[in-house]
């Protein structure tokens, strides 16, 4: 096995580093664990000392009661009340302190449980002792009574002392256990810290040697790389990307540059390192080269790039290879200037050769055309001069046979004659002057001249060239060309006018035109077509494929069908599609075109029309029509449901229009009679006719509408109450009242019923207030007396009762306790009102925390586990929400399953009111849905509503304690907070109580 390879492998060191880190983490965790355990032990010892101090204070407190001096002070008339109250208050504070200190110790809590009743008994006995007893012959003497009271006090003190001794024994045992645990762990923490330090040192030494070896290897590699870069003829640069805040590459930073930058570009490598390429090589930001750099970096691909760069002395060509490397890209540029120059010279020579070949071909074609199809009149004239040397005429030396069709002369008949005899009209025009000018100046001249042939004017084009002391004159007939030229000028003028009109029409009508060459896909489009696409005219070359990118992705299949059908058949059934402009706007395009032949090529010529605005208007009109139809349907249904009828009254006239439901409201089918004020007035109740007429008169005079009510009598004789309201508008220069009439007959009856219900409710509330006073004073007073005497009997006569007597006595105690719970629960239920002025923002997490503290003893005894999510804050009454959670959690603990650990889960989520399936009056758009789930005994689904009623129990009181009011209180609290509560359950599978509160 090659151990050297494994030793040099980076993966091996990574694995070792992970293992080392794990060991260090484990050792540190152990050290931290030992320190925390010792800290816990210290806190336990401190807590035990606090408990001992509190027990000592308790011992001193009840020991004071044994003092005869203290008892004598109690009998002193002047000080007994203040001294007794102070003594009692001190005892209460000491007991509260002990309860808080032992809250986490269930065994101590059990020992402290009877302490309150013992102290109450002690205080009662002391109080009785402080009073002056009266002698009674039928009972004990004063001395015996006082002795009996002292015996009772001593017996109570004895029981308190026993509890104190038990608690002290428990605390001594706790200190002993803490000491033992401390002795066991006090050496482990230093030993763990020592191992941690030793192992960290070992890792450091190994890491140091590995880093040092790697550093030497990197130095050797760096030296080799520098030697390669120093001897290469290529420019080698390394760039790292520069990102903006959106992690988009906006530039590259030069992190390495070799000496070839200085040789070719005159750039100092040390000065350009650290600079962005946009500053050093700004040309890289042009022509898409920067995007290629970004592509190479992001897609990790190699890209080749050729470009020309201006050097210090000349322009250089470089062939660049862009290679992604580590966290950047490496650009290697090879100087290809010599290759490019050779290519340019070769291209120049090829162009010159092609030009010469073209000229040669042109000359050859020209000569062939002259010899084959010449139709010109060619003449050679010799100058005729006078004695002074001035040209006075020209002699015809040569003329070809093309002169015959024009003048009728044969060439042989006119050769050697002067032109003055053959063409005398030349001297009547400026032509003779042109000819003399050519001979005198030697410069050729051209002119056009009309000539009468057979009574018709024909035009000829002539060109005169000096030849010796004469001229060569070439003439050809241009009559047809002259006519066509004139026609073409006229057509050009018309075309320019039409083009100007067409350009303006395109801009105004949002139209564009195109010419599409079907053989290769090339196209030309008008300036306004460019503008429809969102571009300035002629900013890009248009082809079938390049234009396709503007077509909406959903319409490209249609566009492809347009191209295929047009190419194959010259036309297409597709006459429109959508495009996406440069700015991202979607436009609807309609097109119309036809195929034709242009310059020998098959093309499609047509126009496009931007119908986006018309399309949007059409869609909007359709949507409005649909919405109007829906609104009319809704209005008709709404009138029937809401018992409303609408009307339109032309003010000051008898003309009125009423809706279909208005007819139904007075007992007719729609359009059952011709509507008018006079016809409608017949249905008005006789007692309301005067009021009806007054409202009509006031509306006519004041042009105002006031809401009013009146009664009508339908065709069946039924009396209905109508409430009418409306508004006046101007329509066609006349006042029109638009109004509605609502049948409020049921509302009137409901108001009367509600008024009677309110009176009955006020009477019930008064009775409930009376019950509250009775329950809070008259019922509780004898109950307190009963419990006080039960307590005294328990403390004095419990040991004298028989076994059966104790059972009966315990039933009396339980009955009194249940009676007290029942009265308190009834009071709580009755005092939960629906006033909302005192609602505050309540954090339900704090509410749950307080409830858990109040129920901590019960939670600890049952071993219950309470899980809760992060609960929201709501508007509510704090003590009521505490009562709600207290009742629900207490129920879950009471009705727990015997074989399972009680688990209570509280969940919360925010829901929209529309997501709530339960039907109750919702005052908010969103609610908090809070669910309390337990794994208790559950109940049958058929009782899910019964359990929220007052005094409804599903179990006998011998099975589970309770008054049957707890869940009724929960329901009333939820309703007081505008919420809703329900329960779901299954026997043996737990229960879930779900309630909604406004968010």
mmCIF file of C-alpha atoms in Angstrom, residues 514-524 542-545 559-572 591 593-598 600-606:
data_model
loop_
_atom_site.group_PDB
_atom_site.id
_atom_site.type_symbol
_atom_site.label_atom_id
_atom_site.label_comp_id
_atom_site.label_asym_id
_atom_site.label_seq_id
_atom_site.Cartn_x
_atom_site.Cartn_y
_atom_site.Cartn_z
ATOM 1 C CA UNK A 514 -42.691 45.598 -45.069
ATOM 2 C CA UNK A 515 -41.089 43.819 -48.020
ATOM 3 C CA UNK A 516 -40.157 40.229 -47.251
ATOM 4 C CA UNK A 517 -37.926 38.300 -49.695
ATOM 5 C CA UNK A 518 -39.214 34.737 -49.596
ATOM 6 C CA UNK A 519 -36.083 33.131 -51.065
ATOM 7 C CA UNK A 520 -33.674 33.960 -48.186
ATOM 8 C CA UNK A 521 -35.838 35.530 -45.469
ATOM 9 C CA UNK A 522 -34.358 39.041 -45.762
ATOM 10 C CA UNK A 523 -36.755 41.904 -45.197
ATOM 11 C CA UNK A 524 -37.017 45.668 -45.177
ATOM 12 C CA UNK A 542 -34.462 42.624 -40.199
ATOM 13 C CA UNK A 543 -34.797 39.007 -41.297
ATOM 14 C CA UNK A 544 -37.539 36.429 -40.893
ATOM 15 C CA UNK A 545 -35.600 34.770 -38.044
ATOM 16 C CA UNK A 559 -45.991 33.013 -36.914
ATOM 17 C CA UNK A 560 -44.198 29.892 -38.188
ATOM 18 C CA UNK A 561 -47.408 28.808 -39.939
ATOM 19 C CA UNK A 562 -47.633 32.295 -41.503
ATOM 20 C CA UNK A 563 -44.090 31.956 -42.868
ATOM 21 C CA UNK A 564 -44.626 28.431 -44.172
ATOM 22 C CA UNK A 565 -47.939 29.181 -45.876
ATOM 23 C CA UNK A 566 -46.648 32.422 -47.436
ATOM 24 C CA UNK A 567 -43.475 30.725 -48.735
ATOM 25 C CA UNK A 568 -45.432 27.817 -50.227
ATOM 26 C CA UNK A 569 -48.662 29.453 -51.441
ATOM 27 C CA UNK A 570 -47.894 33.179 -51.552
ATOM 28 C CA UNK A 571 -50.528 33.931 -48.913
ATOM 29 C CA UNK A 572 -51.654 32.759 -45.465
ATOM 30 C CA UNK A 591 -51.300 42.328 -41.196
ATOM 31 C CA UNK A 593 -50.007 41.337 -47.670
ATOM 32 C CA UNK A 594 -49.693 39.819 -51.106
ATOM 33 C CA UNK A 595 -46.933 38.071 -52.982
ATOM 34 C CA UNK A 596 -45.320 39.438 -56.156
ATOM 35 C CA UNK A 597 -42.103 39.346 -58.190
ATOM 36 C CA UNK A 598 -39.650 42.171 -57.524
ATOM 37 C CA UNK A 600 -36.745 38.750 -60.330
ATOM 38 C CA UNK A 601 -37.254 37.646 -56.729
ATOM 39 C CA UNK A 602 -40.430 36.409 -55.065
ATOM 40 C CA UNK A 603 -41.449 38.782 -52.285
ATOM 41 C CA UNK A 604 -44.352 39.371 -49.923
ATOM 42 C CA UNK A 605 -45.349 43.016 -49.648
ATOM 43 C CA UNK A 606 -47.811 44.241 -47.073
#
